[in-house]
XYZ file of N, CA and C in Angstrom:
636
model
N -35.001 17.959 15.008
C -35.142 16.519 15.200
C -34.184 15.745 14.293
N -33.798 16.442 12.896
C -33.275 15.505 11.952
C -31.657 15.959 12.593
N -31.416 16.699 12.995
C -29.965 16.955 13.418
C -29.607 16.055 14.785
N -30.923 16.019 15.815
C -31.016 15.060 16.843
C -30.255 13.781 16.325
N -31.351 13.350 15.445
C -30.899 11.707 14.836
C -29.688 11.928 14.276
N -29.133 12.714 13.634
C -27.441 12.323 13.306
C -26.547 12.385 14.230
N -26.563 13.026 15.282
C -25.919 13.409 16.384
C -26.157 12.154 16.882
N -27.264 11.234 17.026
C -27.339 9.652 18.131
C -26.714 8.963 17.039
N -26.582 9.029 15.428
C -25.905 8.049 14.739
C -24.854 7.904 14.814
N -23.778 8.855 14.748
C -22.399 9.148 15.017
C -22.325 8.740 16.026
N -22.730 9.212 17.381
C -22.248 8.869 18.553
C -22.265 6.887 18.423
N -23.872 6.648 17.775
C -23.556 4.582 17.862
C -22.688 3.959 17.232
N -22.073 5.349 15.863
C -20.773 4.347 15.046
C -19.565 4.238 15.749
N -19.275 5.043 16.737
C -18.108 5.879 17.168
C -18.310 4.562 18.450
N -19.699 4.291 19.123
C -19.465 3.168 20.182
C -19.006 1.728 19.160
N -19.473 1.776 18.254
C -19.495 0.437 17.278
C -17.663 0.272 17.462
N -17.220 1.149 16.703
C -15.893 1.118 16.224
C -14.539 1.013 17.380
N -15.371 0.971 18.888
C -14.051 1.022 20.160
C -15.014 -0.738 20.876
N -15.608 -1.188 19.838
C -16.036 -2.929 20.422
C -15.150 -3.674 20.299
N -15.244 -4.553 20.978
C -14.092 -5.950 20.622
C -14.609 -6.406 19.050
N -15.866 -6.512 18.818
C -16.259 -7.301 17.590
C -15.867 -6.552 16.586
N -15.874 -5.121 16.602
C -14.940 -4.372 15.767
C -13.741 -4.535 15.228
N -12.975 -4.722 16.520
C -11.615 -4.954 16.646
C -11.065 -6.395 16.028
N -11.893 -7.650 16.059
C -11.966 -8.845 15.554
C -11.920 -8.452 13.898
N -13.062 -7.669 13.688
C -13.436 -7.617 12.059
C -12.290 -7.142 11.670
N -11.542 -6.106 12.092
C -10.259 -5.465 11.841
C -9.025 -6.352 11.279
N -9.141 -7.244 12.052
C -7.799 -8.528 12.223
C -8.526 -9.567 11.370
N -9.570 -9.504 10.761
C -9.766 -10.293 9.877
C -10.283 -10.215 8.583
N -10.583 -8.426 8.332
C -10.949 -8.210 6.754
C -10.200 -7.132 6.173
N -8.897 -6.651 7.010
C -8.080 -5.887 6.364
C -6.605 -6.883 5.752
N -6.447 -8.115 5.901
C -5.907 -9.076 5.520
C -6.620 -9.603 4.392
N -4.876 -9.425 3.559
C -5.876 -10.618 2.816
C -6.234 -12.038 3.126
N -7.501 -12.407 2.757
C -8.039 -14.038 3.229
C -8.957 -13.682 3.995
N -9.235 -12.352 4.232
C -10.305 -11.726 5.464
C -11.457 -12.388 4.677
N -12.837 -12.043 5.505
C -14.360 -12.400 4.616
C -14.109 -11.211 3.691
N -15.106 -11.671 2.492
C -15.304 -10.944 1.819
C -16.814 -10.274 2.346
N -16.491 -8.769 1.366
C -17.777 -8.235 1.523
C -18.261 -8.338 0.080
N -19.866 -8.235 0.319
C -20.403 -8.868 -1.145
C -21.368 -7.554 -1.052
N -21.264 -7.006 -2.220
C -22.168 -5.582 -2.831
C -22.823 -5.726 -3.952
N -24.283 -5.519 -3.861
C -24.823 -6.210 -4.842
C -25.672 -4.266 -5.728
N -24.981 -3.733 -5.614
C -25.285 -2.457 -6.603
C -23.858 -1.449 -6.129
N -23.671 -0.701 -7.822
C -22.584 0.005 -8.110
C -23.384 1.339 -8.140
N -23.107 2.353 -7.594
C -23.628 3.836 -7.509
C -23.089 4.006 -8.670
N -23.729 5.094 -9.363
C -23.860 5.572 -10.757
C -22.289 5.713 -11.193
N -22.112 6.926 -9.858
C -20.150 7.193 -10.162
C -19.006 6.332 -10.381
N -19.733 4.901 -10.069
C -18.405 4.204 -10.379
C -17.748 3.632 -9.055
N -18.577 3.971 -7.556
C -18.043 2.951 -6.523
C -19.246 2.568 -5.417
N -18.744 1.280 -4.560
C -19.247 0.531 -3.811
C -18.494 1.620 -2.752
N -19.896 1.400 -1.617
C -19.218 1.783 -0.050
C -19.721 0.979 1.212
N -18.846 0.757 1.894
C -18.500 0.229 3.383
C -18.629 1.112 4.371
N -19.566 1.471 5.404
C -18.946 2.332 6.252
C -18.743 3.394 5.762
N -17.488 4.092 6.197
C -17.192 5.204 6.029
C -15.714 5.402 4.904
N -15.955 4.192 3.834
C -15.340 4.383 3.213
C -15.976 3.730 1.522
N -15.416 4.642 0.495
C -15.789 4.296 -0.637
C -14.911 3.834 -1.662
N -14.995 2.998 -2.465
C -14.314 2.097 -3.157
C -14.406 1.959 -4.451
N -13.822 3.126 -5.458
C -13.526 3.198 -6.544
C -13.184 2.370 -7.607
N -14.118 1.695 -8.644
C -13.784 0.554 -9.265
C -13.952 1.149 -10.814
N -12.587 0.796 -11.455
C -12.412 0.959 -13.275
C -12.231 -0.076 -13.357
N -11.704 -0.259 -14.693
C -10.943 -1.678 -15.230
C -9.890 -1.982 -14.862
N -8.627 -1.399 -13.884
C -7.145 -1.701 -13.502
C -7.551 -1.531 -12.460
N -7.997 -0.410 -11.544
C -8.268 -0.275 -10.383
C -8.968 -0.460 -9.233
N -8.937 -0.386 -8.268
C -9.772 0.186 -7.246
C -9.185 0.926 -6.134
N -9.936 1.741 -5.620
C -9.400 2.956 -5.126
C -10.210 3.769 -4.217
N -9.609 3.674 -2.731
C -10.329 3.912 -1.632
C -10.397 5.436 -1.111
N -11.946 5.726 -0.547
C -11.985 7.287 -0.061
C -12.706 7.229 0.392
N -12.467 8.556 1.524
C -13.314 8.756 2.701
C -15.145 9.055 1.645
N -15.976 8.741 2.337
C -17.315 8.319 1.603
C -18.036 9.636 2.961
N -17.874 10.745 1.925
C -18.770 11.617 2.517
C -18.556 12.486 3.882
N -18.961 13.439 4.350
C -18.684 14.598 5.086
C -18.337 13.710 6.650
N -19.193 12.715 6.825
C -19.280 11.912 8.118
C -18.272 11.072 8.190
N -17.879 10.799 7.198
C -16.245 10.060 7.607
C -14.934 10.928 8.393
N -15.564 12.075 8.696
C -14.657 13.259 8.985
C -14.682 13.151 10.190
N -15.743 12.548 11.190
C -16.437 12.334 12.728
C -15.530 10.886 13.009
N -15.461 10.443 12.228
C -14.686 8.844 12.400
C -13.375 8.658 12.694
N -13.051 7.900 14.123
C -11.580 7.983 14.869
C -10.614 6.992 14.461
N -11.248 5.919 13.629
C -10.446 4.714 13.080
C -11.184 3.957 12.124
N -10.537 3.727 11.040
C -10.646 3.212 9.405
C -9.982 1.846 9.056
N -10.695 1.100 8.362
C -10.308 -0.126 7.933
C -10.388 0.003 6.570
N -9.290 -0.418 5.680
C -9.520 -0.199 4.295
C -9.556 -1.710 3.810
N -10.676 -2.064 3.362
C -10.455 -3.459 2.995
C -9.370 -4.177 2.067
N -9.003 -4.924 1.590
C -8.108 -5.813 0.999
C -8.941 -6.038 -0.287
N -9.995 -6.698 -0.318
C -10.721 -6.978 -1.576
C -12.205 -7.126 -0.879
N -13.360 -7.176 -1.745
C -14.200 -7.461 -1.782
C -14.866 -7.939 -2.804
N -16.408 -8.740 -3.179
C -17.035 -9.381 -4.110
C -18.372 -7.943 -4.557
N -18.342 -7.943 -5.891
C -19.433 -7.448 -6.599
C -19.725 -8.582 -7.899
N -20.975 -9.148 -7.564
C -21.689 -9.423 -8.951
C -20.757 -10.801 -8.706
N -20.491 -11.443 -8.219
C -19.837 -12.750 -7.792
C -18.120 -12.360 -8.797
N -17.977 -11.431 -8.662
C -16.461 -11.272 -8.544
C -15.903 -10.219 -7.621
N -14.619 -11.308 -7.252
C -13.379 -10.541 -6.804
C -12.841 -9.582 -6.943
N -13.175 -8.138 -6.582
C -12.047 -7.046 -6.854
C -11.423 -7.141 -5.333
N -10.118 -6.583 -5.959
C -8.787 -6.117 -5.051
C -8.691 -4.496 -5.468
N -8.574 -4.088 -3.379
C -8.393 -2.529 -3.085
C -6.846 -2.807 -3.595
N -6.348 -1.338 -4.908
C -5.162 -1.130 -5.420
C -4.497 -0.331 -4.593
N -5.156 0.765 -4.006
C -4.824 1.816 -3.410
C -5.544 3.334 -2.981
N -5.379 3.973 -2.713
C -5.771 4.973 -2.354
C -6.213 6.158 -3.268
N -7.008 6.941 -3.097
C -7.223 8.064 -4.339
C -6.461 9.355 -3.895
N -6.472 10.437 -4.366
C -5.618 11.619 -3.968
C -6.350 12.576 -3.076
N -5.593 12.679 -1.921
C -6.364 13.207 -0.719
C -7.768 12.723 -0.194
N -7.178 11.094 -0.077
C -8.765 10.063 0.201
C -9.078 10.376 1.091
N -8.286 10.913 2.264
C -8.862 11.198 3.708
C -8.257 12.354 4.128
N -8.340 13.485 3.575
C -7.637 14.799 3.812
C -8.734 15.178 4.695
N -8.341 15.842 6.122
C -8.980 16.636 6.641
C -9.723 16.080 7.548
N -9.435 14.225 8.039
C -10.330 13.746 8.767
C -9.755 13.939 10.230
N -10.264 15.046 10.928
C -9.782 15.502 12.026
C -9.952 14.616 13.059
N -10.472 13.808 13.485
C -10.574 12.897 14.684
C -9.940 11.664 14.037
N -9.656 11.433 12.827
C -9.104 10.315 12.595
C -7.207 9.854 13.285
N -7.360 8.986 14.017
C -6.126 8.711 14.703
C -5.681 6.970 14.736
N -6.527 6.030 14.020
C -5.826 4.989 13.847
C -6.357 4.440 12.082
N -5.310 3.804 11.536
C -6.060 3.484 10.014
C -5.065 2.373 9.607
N -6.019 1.202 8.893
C -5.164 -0.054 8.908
C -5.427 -0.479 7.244
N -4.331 -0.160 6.504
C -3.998 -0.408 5.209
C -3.686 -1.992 4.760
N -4.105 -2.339 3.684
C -4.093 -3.880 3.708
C -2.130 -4.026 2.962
N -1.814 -4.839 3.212
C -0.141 -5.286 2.999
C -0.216 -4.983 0.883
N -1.103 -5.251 0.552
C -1.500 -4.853 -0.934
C -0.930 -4.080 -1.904
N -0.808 -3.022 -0.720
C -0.640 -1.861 -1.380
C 0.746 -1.248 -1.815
N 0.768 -0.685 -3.152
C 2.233 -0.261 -3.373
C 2.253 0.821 -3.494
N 1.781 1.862 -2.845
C 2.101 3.101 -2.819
C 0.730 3.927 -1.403
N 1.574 4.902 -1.196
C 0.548 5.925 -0.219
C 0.251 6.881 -1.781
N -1.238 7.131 -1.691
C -1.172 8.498 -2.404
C -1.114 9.275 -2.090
N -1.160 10.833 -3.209
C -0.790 12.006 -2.911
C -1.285 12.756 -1.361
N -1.429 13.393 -0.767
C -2.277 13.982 0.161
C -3.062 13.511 1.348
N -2.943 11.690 1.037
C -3.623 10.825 1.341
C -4.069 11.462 2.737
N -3.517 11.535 3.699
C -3.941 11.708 5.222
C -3.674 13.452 5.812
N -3.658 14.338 4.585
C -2.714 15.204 5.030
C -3.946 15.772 5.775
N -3.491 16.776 6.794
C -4.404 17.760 7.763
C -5.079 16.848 8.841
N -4.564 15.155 8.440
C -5.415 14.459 9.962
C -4.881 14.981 11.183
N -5.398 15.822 11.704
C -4.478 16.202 12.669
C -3.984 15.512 14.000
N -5.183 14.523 14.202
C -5.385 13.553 15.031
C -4.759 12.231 15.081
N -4.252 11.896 13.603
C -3.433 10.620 13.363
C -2.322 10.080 14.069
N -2.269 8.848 14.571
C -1.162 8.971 15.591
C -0.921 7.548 15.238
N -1.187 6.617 14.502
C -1.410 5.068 13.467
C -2.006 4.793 12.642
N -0.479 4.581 11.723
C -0.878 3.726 10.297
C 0.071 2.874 9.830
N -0.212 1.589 9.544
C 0.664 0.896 9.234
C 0.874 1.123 7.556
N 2.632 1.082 7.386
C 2.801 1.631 6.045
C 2.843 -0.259 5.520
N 2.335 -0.402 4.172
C 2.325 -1.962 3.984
C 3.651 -2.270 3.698
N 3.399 -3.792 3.066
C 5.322 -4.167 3.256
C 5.166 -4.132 2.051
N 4.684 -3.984 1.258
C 5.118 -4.135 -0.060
C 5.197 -2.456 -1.156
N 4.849 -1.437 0.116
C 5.111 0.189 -0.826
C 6.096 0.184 -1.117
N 6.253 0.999 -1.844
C 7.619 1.349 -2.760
C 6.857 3.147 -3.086
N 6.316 3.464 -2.720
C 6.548 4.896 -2.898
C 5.332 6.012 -1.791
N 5.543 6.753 -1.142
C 4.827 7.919 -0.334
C 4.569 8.885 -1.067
N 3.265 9.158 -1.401
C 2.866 10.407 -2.160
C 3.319 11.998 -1.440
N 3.175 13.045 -2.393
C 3.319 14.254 -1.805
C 2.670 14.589 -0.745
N 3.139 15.201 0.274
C 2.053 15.568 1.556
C 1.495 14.644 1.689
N 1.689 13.330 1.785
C 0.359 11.711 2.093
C 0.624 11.951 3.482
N 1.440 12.211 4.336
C 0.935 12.400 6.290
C 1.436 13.860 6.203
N 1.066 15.093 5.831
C 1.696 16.239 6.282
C 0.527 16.865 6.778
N 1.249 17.121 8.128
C 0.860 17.979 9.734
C -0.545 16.844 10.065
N 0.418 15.448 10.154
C -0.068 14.516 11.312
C 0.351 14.111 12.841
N 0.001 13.509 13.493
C 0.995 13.503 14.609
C 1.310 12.416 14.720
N 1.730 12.172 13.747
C 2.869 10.318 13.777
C 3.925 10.705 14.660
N 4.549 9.516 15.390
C 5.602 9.970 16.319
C 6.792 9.149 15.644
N 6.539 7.909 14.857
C 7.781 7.131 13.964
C 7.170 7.007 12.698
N 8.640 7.024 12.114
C 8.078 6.564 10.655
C 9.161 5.423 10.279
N 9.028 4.350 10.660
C 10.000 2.828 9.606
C 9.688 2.875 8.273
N 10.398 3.154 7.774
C 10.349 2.666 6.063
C 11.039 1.108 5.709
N 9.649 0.703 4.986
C 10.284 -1.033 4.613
C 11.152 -0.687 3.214
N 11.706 -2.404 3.497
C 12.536 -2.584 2.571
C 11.793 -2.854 1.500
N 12.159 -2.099 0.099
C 11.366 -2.051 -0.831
C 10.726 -0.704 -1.131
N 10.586 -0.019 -0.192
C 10.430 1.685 -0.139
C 11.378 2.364 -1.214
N 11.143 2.994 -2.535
C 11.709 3.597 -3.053
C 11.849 5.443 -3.136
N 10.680 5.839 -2.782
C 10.717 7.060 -2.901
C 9.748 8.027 -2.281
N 10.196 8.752 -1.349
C 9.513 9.288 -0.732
C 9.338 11.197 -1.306
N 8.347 11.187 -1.624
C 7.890 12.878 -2.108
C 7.590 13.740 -1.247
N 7.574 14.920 -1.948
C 7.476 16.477 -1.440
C 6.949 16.481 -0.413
N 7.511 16.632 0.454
C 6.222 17.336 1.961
C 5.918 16.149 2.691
N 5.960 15.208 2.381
C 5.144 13.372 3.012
C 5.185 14.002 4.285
N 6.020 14.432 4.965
C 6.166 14.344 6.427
C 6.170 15.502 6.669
N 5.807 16.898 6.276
C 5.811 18.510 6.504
C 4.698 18.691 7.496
N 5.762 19.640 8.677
C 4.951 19.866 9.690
C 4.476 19.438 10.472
N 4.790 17.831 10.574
C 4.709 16.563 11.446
C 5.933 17.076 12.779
N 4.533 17.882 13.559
C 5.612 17.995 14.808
C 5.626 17.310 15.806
N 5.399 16.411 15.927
C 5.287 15.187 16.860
C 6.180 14.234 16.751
N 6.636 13.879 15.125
C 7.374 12.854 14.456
C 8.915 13.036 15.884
N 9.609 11.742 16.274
C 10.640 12.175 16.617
C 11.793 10.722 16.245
N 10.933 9.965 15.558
C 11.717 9.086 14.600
C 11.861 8.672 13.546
N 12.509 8.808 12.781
C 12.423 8.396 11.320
C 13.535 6.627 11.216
N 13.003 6.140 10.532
C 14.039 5.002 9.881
C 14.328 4.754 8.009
N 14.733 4.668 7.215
C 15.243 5.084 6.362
C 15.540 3.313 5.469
N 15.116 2.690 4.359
C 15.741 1.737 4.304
C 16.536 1.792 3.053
N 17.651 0.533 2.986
C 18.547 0.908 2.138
C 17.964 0.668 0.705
N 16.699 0.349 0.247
C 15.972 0.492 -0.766
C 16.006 2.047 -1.303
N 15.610 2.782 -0.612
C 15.180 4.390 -0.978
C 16.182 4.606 -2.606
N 15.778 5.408 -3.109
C 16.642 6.118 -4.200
C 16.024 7.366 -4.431
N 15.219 8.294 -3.498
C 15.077 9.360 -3.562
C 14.078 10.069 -2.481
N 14.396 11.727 -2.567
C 13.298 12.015 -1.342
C 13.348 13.660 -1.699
N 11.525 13.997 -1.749
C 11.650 15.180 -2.491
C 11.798 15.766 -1.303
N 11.217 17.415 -1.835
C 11.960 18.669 -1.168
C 10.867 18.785 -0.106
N 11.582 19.300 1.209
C 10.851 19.384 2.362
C 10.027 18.061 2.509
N 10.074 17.099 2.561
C 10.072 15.430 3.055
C 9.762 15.372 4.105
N 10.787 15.722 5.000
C 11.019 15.683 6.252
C 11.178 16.973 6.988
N 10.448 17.828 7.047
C 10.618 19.167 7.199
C 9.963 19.920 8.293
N 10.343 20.508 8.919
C 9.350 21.279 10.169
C 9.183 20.421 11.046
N 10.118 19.344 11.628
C 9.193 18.292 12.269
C 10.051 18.338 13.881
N 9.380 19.284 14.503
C 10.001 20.095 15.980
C 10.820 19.046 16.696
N 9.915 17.862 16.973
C 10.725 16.849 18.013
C 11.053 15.866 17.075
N 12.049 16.086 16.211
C 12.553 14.851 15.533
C 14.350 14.833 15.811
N 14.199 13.677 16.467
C 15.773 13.781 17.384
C 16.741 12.525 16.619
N 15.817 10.900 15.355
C 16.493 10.851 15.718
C 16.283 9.946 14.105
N 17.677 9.845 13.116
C 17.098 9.475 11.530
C 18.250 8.714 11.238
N 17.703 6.927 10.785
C 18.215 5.986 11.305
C 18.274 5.377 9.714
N 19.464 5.520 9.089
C 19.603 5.318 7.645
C 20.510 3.859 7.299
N 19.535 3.112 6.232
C 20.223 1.962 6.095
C 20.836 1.576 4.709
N 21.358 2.999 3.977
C 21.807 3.000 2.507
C 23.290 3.507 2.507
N 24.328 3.257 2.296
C 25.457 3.192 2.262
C 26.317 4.310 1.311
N 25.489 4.834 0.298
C 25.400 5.926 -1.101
C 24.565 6.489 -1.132
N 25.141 8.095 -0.976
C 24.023 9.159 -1.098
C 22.840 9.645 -2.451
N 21.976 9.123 -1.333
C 20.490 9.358 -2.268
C 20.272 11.241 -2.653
N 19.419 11.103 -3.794
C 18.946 12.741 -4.410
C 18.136 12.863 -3.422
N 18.400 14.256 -3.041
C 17.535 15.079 -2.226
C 16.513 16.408 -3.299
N 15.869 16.509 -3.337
C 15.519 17.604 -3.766
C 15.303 18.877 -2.931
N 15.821 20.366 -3.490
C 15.941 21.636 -2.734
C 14.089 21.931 -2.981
């Protein structure tokens, strides 16, 4: 019976999350200026959670992750921008290391413009991933952060400085890359294994370090 009831819960988040009113909340709390969400208790460890995501709060940070085994069932993620605890303002900094490793049905995820970096591992093994908007203001891709996703482009903004080990390993789907003339580096195997990639569209004039 208790396996019954999780099996009808998943299935009502999974209808929740393909609603229009979903889709509204999307376009209006992964921006900043979205509503705030207001959390009025901190779990012992140190974060607030939303959904299917948890929100890591120190004194510099905050820092988003998949919140438990059931975020793994979940096909699309909203990472908020900020939210209110205790009548203050925190702002999501970024991501934790391998926040969403392994979320196999996960295939769309909407990062707030905030953010200056992908972390390490961040999405690696989604195998299902096929959208994410990279924000405009990164300046760096963690190691393996999309490796063996099925992104089909990757634009890098201007302001992108450095892309690490593996980011894109085994991404056999990838078949575009864009490159901006910001970059000043890109570790080893980056761009690597990636079967249908036909076509890498570079906007830097002086050759950047590659690492072997």
């Amino acid at each position: 019976m208790k396996r019954f009831l999780t099996i009808i819960a998943s299935i009502s988040l999974l209808v929740f999350l393909s609603t229009p009113a979903f889709s509204q909340q999307i376009r209006d709390s992964y921006k900043l200026g979205g509503n705030l969400p207001d959390f009025n208790t901190l779990k012992e460890c140190g974060y607030v959670f939303s959904g299917n995501i948890r929100y890591y709060i120190t004194d510099t940070t905050v820092l988003a992750s998949q919140n438990g085994i059931d975020s793994r069932r979940v096909d699309t993620l909203i990472v908020m921008s900020k939210f209110a605890y205790k009548k203050k303002t925190y702002f999501t900094t970024g991501l934790k290391e391998d926040a969403f490793y392994q979320c196999f049905n996960l295939h769309t995820v909407f990062l707030p413009d905030s953010f200056t970096s992908i972390a390490p591992g961040a999405f690696w093994d989604c195998y299902s991933l096929t959208s994410v908007n990279i924000p405009s203001f990164c300046e760096t891709i963690g190691a393996s952060a999309f490796r063996r996703t099925k992104l089909t482009s990757f634009v890098g903004n201007e302001g992108l400085q450095e892309i690490h080990g593996m980011a894109f390993f085994e991404c056999h789907r990838l078949e575009y890359v864009e490159l901006p003339s910001t970059l000043r580096g890109i570790g080893a195997r980056a761009i690597s294994h990636c079967d249908d990639l036909r076509t890498v569209h570079v906007h830097f004039s002086e050759p950047i370090p590659i690492d072997e």
